[in-house]
Short mmCIF file of C-alpha atoms in Angstrom, two decimals:
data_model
loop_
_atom_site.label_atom_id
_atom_site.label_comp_id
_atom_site.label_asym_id
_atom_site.label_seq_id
_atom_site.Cartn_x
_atom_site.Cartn_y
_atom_site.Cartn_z
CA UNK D 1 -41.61 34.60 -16.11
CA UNK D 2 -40.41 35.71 -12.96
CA UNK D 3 -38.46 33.78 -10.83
CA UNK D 4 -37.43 33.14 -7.03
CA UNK D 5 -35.50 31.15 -5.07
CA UNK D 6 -38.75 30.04 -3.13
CA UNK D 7 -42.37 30.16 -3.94
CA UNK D 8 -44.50 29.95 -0.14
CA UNK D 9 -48.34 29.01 -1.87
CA UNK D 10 -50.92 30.12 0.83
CA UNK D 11 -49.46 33.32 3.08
CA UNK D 12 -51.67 32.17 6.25
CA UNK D 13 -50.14 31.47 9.66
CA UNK D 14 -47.57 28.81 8.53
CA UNK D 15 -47.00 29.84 4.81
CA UNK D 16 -46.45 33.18 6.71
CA UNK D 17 -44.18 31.99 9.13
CA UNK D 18 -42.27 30.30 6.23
CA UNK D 19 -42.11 33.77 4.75
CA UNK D 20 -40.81 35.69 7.40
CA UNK D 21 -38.40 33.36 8.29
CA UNK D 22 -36.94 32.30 4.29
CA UNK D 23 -36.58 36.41 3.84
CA UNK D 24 -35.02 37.10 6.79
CA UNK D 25 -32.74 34.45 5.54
CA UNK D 26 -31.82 36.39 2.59
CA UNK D 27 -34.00 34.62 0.25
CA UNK D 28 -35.57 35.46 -2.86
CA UNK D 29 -39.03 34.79 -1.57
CA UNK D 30 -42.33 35.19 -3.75
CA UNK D 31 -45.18 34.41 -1.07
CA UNK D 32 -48.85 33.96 -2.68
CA UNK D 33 -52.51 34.19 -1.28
CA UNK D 34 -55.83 34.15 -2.00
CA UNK D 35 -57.24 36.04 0.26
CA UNK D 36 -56.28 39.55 2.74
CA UNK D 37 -53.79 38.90 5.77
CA UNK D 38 -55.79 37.96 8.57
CA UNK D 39 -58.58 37.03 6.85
CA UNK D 40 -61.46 34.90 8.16
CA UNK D 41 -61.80 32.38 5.37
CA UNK D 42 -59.71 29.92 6.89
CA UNK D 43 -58.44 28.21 10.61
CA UNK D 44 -56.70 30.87 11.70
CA UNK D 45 -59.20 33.98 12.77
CA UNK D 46 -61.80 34.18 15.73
CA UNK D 47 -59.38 36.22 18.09
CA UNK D 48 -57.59 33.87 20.14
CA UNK D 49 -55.56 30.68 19.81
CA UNK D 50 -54.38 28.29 23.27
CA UNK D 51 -50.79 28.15 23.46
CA UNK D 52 -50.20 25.38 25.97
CA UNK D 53 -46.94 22.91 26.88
CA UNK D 54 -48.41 20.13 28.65
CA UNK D 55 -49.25 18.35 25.13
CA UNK D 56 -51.21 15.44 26.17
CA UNK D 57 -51.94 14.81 22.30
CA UNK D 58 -47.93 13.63 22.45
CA UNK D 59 -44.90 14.51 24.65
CA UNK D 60 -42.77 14.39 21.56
CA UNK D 61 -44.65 18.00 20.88
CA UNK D 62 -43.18 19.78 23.74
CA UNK D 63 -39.50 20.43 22.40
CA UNK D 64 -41.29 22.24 19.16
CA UNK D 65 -43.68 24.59 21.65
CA UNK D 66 -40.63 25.43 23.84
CA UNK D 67 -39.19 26.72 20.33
CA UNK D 68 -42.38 27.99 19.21
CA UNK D 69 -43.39 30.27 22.56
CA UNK D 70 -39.80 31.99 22.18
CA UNK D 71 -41.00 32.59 18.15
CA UNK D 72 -43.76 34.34 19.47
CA UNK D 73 -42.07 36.68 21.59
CA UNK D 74 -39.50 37.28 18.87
CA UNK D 75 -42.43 38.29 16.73
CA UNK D 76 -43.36 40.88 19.06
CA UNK D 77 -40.32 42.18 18.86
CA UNK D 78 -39.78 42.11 15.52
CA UNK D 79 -43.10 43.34 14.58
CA UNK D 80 -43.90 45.82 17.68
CA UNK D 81 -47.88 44.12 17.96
CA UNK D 82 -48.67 42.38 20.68
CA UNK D 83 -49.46 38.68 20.67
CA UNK D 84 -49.49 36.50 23.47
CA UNK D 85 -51.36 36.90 27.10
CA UNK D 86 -50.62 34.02 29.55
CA UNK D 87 -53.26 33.51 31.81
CA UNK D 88 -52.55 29.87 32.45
CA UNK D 89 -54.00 27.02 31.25
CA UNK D 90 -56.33 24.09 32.96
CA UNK D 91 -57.06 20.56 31.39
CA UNK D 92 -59.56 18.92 33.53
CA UNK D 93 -60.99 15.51 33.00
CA UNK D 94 -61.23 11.90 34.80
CA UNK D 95 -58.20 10.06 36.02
CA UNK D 96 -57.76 7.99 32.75
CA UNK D 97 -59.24 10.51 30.56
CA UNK D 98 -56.46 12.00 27.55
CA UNK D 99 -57.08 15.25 28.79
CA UNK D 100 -55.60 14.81 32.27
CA UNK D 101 -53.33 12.11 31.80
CA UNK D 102 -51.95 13.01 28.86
CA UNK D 103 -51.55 16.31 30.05
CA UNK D 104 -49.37 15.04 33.27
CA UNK D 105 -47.34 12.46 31.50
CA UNK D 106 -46.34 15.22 28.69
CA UNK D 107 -45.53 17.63 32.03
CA UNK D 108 -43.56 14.73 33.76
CA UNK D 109 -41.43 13.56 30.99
CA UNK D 110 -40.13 16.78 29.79
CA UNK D 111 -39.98 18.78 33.72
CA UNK D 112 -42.88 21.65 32.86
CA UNK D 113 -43.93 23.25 35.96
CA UNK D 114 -47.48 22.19 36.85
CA UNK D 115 -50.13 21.52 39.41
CA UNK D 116 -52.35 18.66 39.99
CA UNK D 117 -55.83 19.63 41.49
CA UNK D 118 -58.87 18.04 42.85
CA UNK D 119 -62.10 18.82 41.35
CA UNK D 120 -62.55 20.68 44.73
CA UNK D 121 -59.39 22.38 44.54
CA UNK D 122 -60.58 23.88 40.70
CA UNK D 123 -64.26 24.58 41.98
CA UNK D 124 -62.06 26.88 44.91
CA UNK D 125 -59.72 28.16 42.55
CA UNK D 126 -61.74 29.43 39.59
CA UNK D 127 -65.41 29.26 41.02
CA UNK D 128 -66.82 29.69 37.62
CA UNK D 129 -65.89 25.70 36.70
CA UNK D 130 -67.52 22.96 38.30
CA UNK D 131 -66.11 19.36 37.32
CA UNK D 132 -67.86 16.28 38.12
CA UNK D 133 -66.46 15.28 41.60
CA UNK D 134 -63.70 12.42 40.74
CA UNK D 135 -62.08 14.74 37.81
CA UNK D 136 -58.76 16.23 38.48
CA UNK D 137 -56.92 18.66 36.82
CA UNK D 138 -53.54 19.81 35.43
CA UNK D 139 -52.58 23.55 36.16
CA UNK D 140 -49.72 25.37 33.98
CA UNK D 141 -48.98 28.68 34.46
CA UNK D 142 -46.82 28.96 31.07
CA UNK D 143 -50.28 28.73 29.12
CA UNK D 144 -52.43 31.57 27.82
CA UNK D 145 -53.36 32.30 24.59
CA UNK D 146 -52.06 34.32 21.15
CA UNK D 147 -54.44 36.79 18.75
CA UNK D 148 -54.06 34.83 15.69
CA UNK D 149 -55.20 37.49 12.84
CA UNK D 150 -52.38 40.14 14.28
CA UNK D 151 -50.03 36.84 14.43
CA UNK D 152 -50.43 36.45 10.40
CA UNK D 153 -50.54 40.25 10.07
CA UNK D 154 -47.11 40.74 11.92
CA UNK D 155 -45.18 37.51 9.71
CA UNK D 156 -46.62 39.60 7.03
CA UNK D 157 -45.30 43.08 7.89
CA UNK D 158 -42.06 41.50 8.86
CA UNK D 159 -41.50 39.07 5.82
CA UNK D 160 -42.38 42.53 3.74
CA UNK D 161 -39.42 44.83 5.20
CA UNK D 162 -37.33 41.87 4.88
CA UNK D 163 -37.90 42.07 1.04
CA UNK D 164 -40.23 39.06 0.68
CA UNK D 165 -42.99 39.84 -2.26
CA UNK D 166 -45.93 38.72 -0.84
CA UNK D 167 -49.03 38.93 -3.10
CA UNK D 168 -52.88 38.94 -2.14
CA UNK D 169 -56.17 38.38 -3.99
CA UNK D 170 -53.93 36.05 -6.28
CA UNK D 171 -55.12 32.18 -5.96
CA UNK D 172 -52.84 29.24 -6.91
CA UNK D 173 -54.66 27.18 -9.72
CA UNK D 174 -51.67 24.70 -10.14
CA UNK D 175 -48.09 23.83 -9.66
CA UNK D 176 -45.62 21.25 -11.26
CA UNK D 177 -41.58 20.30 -11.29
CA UNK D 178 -39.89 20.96 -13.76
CA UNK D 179 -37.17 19.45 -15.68
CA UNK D 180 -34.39 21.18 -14.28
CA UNK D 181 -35.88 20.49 -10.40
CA UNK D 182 -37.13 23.76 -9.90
CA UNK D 183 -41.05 24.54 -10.03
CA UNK D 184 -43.57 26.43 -12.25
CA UNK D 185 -46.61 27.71 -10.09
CA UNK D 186 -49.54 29.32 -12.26
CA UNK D 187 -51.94 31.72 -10.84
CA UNK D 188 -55.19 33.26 -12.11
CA UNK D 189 -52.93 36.46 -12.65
CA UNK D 190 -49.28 35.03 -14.10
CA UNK D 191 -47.15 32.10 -13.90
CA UNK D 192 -43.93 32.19 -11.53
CA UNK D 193 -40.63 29.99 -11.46
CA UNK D 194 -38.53 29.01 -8.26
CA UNK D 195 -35.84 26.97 -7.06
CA UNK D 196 -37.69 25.86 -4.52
CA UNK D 197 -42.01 25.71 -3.49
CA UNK D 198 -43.55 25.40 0.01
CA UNK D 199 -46.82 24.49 -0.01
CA UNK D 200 -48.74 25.67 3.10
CA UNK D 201 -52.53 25.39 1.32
CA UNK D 202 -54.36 25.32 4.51
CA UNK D 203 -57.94 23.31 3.73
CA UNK D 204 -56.74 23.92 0.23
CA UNK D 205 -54.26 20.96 0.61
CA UNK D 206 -56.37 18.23 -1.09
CA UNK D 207 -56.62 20.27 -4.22
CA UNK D 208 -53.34 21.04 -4.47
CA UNK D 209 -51.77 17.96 -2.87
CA UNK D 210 -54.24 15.57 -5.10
CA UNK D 211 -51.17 13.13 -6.34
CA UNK D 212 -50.44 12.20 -3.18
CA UNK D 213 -54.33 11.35 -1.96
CA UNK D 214 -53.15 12.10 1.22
CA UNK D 215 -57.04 11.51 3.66
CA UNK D 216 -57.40 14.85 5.09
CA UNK D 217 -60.56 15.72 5.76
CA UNK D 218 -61.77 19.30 5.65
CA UNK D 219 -64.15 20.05 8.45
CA UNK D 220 -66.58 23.41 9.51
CA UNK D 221 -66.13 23.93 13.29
CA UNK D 222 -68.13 26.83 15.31
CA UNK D 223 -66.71 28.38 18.08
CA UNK D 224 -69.18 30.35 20.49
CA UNK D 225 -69.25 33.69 22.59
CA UNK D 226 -71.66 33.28 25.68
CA UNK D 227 -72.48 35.70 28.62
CA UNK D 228 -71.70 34.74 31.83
CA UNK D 229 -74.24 35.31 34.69
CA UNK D 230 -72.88 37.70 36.86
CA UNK D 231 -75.65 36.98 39.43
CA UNK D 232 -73.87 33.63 40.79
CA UNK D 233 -70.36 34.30 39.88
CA UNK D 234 -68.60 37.86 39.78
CA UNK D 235 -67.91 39.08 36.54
CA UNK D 236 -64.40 39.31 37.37
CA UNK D 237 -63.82 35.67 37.59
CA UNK D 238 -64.34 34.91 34.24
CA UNK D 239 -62.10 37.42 33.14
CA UNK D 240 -58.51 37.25 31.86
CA UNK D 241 -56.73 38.35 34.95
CA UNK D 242 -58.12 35.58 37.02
CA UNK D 243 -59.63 32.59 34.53
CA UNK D 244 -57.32 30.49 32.21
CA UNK D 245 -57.62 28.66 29.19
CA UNK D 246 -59.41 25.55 29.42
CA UNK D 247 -59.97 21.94 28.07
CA UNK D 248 -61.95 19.54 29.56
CA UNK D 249 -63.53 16.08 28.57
CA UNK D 250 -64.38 14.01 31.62
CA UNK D 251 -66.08 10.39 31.23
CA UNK D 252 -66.17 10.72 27.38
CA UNK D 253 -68.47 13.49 27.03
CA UNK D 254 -67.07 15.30 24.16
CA UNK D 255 -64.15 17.56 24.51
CA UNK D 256 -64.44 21.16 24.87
CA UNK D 257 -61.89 24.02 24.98
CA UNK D 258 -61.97 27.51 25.60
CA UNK D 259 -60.73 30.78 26.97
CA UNK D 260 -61.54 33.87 29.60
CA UNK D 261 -63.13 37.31 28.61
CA UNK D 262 -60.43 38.70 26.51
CA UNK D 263 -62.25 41.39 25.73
CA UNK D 264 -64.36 42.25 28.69
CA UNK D 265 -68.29 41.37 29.62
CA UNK D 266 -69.16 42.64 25.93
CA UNK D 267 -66.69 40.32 23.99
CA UNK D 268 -68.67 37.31 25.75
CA UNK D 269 -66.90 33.99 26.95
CA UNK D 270 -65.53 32.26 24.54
CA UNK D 271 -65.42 28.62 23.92
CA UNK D 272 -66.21 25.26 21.51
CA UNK D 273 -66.27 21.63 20.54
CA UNK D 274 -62.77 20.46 19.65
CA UNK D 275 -63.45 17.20 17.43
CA UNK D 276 -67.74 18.27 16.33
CA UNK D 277 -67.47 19.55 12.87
CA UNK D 278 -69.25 18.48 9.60
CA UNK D 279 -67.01 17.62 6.23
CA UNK D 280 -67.08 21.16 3.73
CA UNK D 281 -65.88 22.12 0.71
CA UNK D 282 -63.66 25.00 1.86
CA UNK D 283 -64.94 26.99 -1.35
CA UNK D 284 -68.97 26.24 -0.11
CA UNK D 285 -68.35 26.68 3.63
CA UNK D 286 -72.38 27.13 5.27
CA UNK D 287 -70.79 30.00 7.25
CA UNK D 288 -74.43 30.39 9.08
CA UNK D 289 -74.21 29.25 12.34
CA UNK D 290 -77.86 27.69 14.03
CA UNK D 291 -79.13 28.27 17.24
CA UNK D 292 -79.35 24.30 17.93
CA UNK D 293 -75.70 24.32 17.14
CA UNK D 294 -75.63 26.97 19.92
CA UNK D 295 -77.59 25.42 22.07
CA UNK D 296 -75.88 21.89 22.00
CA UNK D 297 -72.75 23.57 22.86
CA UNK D 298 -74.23 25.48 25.65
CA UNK D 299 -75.57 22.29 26.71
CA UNK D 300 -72.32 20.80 27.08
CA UNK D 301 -70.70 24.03 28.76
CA UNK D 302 -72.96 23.80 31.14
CA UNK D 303 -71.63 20.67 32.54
CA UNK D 304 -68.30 22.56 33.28
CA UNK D 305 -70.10 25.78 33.59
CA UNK D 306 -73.50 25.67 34.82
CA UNK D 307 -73.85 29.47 35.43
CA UNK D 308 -72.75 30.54 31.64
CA UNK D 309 -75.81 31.60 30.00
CA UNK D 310 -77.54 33.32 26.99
CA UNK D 311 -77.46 35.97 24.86
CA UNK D 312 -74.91 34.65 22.35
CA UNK D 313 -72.80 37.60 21.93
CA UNK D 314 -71.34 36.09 18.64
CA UNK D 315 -70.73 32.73 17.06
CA UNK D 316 -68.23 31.84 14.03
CA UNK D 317 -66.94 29.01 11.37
CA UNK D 318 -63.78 28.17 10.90
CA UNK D 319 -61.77 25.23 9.03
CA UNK D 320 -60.35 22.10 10.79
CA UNK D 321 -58.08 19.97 7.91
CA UNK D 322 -57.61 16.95 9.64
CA UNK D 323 -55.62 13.97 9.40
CA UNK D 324 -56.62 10.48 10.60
CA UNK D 325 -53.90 10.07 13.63
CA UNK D 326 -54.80 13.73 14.00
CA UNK D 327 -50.75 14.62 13.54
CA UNK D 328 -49.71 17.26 11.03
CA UNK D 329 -48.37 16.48 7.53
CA UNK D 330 -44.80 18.08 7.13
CA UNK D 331 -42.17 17.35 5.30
CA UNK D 332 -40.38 16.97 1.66
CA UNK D 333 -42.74 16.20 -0.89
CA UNK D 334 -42.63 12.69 -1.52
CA UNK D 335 -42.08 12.71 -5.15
CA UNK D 336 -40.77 16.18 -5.53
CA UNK D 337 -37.53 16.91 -3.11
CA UNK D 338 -37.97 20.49 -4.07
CA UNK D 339 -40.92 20.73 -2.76
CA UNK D 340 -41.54 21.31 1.37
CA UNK D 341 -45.01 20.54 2.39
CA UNK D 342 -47.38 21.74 5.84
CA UNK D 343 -50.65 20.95 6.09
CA UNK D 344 -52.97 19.06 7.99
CA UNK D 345 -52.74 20.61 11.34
CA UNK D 346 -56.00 19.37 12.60
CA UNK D 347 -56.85 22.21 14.56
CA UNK D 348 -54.10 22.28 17.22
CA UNK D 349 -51.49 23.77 14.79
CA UNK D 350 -51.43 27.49 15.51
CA UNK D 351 -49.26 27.59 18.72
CA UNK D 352 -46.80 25.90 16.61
CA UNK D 353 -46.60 28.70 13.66
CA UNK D 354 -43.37 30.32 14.49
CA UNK D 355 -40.95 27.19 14.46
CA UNK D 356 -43.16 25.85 11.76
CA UNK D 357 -42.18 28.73 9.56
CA UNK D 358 -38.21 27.44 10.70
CA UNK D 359 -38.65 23.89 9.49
CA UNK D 360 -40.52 24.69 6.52
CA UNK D 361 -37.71 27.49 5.25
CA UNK D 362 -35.09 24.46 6.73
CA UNK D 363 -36.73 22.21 4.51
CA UNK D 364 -37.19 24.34 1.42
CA UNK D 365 -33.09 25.82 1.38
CA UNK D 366 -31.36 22.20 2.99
CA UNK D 367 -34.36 19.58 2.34
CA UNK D 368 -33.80 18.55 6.34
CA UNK D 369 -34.27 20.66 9.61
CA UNK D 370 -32.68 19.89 12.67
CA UNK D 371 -36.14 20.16 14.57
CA UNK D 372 -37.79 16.74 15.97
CA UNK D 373 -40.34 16.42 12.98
CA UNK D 374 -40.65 12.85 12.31
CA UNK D 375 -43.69 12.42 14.13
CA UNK D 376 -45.71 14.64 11.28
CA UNK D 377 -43.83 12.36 8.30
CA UNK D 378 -45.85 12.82 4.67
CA UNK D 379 -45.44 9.32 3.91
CA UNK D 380 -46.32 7.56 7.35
CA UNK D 381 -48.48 4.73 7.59
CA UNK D 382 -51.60 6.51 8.93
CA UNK D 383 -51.30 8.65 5.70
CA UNK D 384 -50.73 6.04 3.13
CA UNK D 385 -54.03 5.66 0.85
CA UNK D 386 -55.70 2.37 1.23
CA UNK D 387 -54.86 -0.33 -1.45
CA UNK D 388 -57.45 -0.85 -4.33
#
């Protein structure tokens, strides 16, 4: 049986990150995955990913982005692809509304440089959005997005000429301690010893993370590609060089997010529901998406956007694994101190992936990381199964 000083189950964006990070370390690292880097089976394809800073989820986020936007541009230079394009970033919504507030209190407390505009001030700044009349909006310029496929391509590369063995096509059936406090992973293709295991299953985690009946729930989202009509508003203002990112949610209409033409007029205008998905098995995904599942989105855009407009250019699925306080799950393995765990990122992990993959590889060689993680503790009480 071969062995390693670190096993990294599921070579995605974080179990990628782990990777690159735990070989460039020196480490003997054996990274496993079921399917091709980059591949579209999971929650991290579809082209582009919001990096923001102004976290109104929690402020207690902002210290890990800081860390994570200078990851990214390390990857660049490490791998020589190019990643992240800040066009700035807009979170619109009523006065009271999580969006906006949350947005400007995470901004306040930790001194990112922002604007607060008027709905009037956004309808003159980017004439493609129109927000109901008493919204306002946080501005920040240090917001853009990052191409998420050549993100996990580039750990992958990197990890590789670092001397990590990273193996596709080869799914994880299992994984146990063993009696000398290393682990034993099995495969459909061999069996593998380590020191050490991080577990970065993706919406795998249930399966393998059963013992610890941890309530994630595995979700299908759709995210959309729509055409613009160029008749009322120029092309050009929906595109990269002049639009940013977006979230909006104003009077508890549901929340959308989205992004410029990143791709010109053909690549369509992209965008999507950010808590409207249906539970999945991610082995039986429905990766068909409807056209009333089209149109209710366009619906909604059109609220914010009332010159977007049809043909769909494209629309995909993707995998939300959620957690009930809708914080991620990472940390030593409750029962296992051998074991590292990340997973549950509820679709707002990827702009965290590079100093993910540092507190996972912290985790896995010292069991602790000097990186503010508490927040996303396994064992907290929003993640303890319910008694009977």
């Amino acid at each position: 049986m071969n062995t390693y000083d670190v096993v990294v189950v599921g070579v995605g964006s974080m179990g990628g990150a782990a990777c690159r990070t735990l070989a460039g370390r020196g480490a003997r690292v054996l990274g496993l995955e079921t399917f091709a880097p980059g591949h579209d089976q999971g929650s991290a394809h579809g082209g582009t990913r919001i990096i923001r800073q102004s976290y109104f989820e929690d402020p207690a986020y902002v210290p890990l982005l800081r860390r994570a936007y200078a990851g990214f541009r390390e990857l660049e230079e490490e791998s020589g692809r190019s990643l992240v394009r800040m066009c700035g970033g807009i979170y619109i919504g009523d006065p009271a509304s999580p969006t906006f507030a949350g947005s400007r209190a995470a901004a306040v407390e930790h001194g990112l440089a922002h604007e607060v505009l008027t709905a009037a001030e956004v309808r003159e700044r980017f004439p493609t959005m129109h927000p109901a009349d008493d919204a306002m909006a946080v501005y920040e310029a240090e917001a853009g997005y990052v191409r998420p496929e050549e993100t996990v391509v580039a750990q992958a590369e990197v990890a590789a000429r670092a001397g990590a063995d990273l193996r596709f096509g080869e799914r994880v059936r299992s994984w146990s301690a063993t009696p000398g406090g290393g682990v034993e992973v099995v495969t459909d293709q061999g069996r593998y010893g380590a020191d050490r295991l991080v577990l970065t299953p993706g919406a795998w985690a249930p399966q393998l993370l059963g013992s610890l009946r941890l309530p994630l729930r595995v979700e299908r989202m759709v995210f959309h590609w729509f055409t613009p009509d160029s008749t009322a508003v120029p092309l050009a203002a929906w595109d990269q060089d002049r639009h940013p990112v977006y979230i909006e949610q104003t009077h508890g209409n549901e929340q959308i997010y989205g992004f410029p033409m990143t791709d010109g007029p053909a690549g369509g205008f992209k965008l999507g529901f950010f808590r409207v998905g249906t539970p999945t098995d991610p082995d039986a995904v429905d990766r068909v998406v409807r056209e009333e599942e089209n149109d209710a989105v366009l619906a909604r855009a059109r609220q914010l956007f009332p010159h977007l407009g049809r043909p769909v250019v494209q629309a995909k699925t993707c995998l939300y694994t959620i957690t009930p306080d809708e914080h991620f799950v990472v940390g030593r393995h409750p029962e296992h101190e051998q074991v590292a765990i990340g997973c549950g990122f509820s679709g707002h992990g990827f702009k965290f992936v590079p100093v993910m993959g540092e507190v996972l590889a912290d985790l896995a060689q010292h069991g602790t990381t000097p990186h503010p993680v508490d927040l996303f503790d396994p064992t907290r009480p929003a993640l303890r199964p319910a008694a009977g």
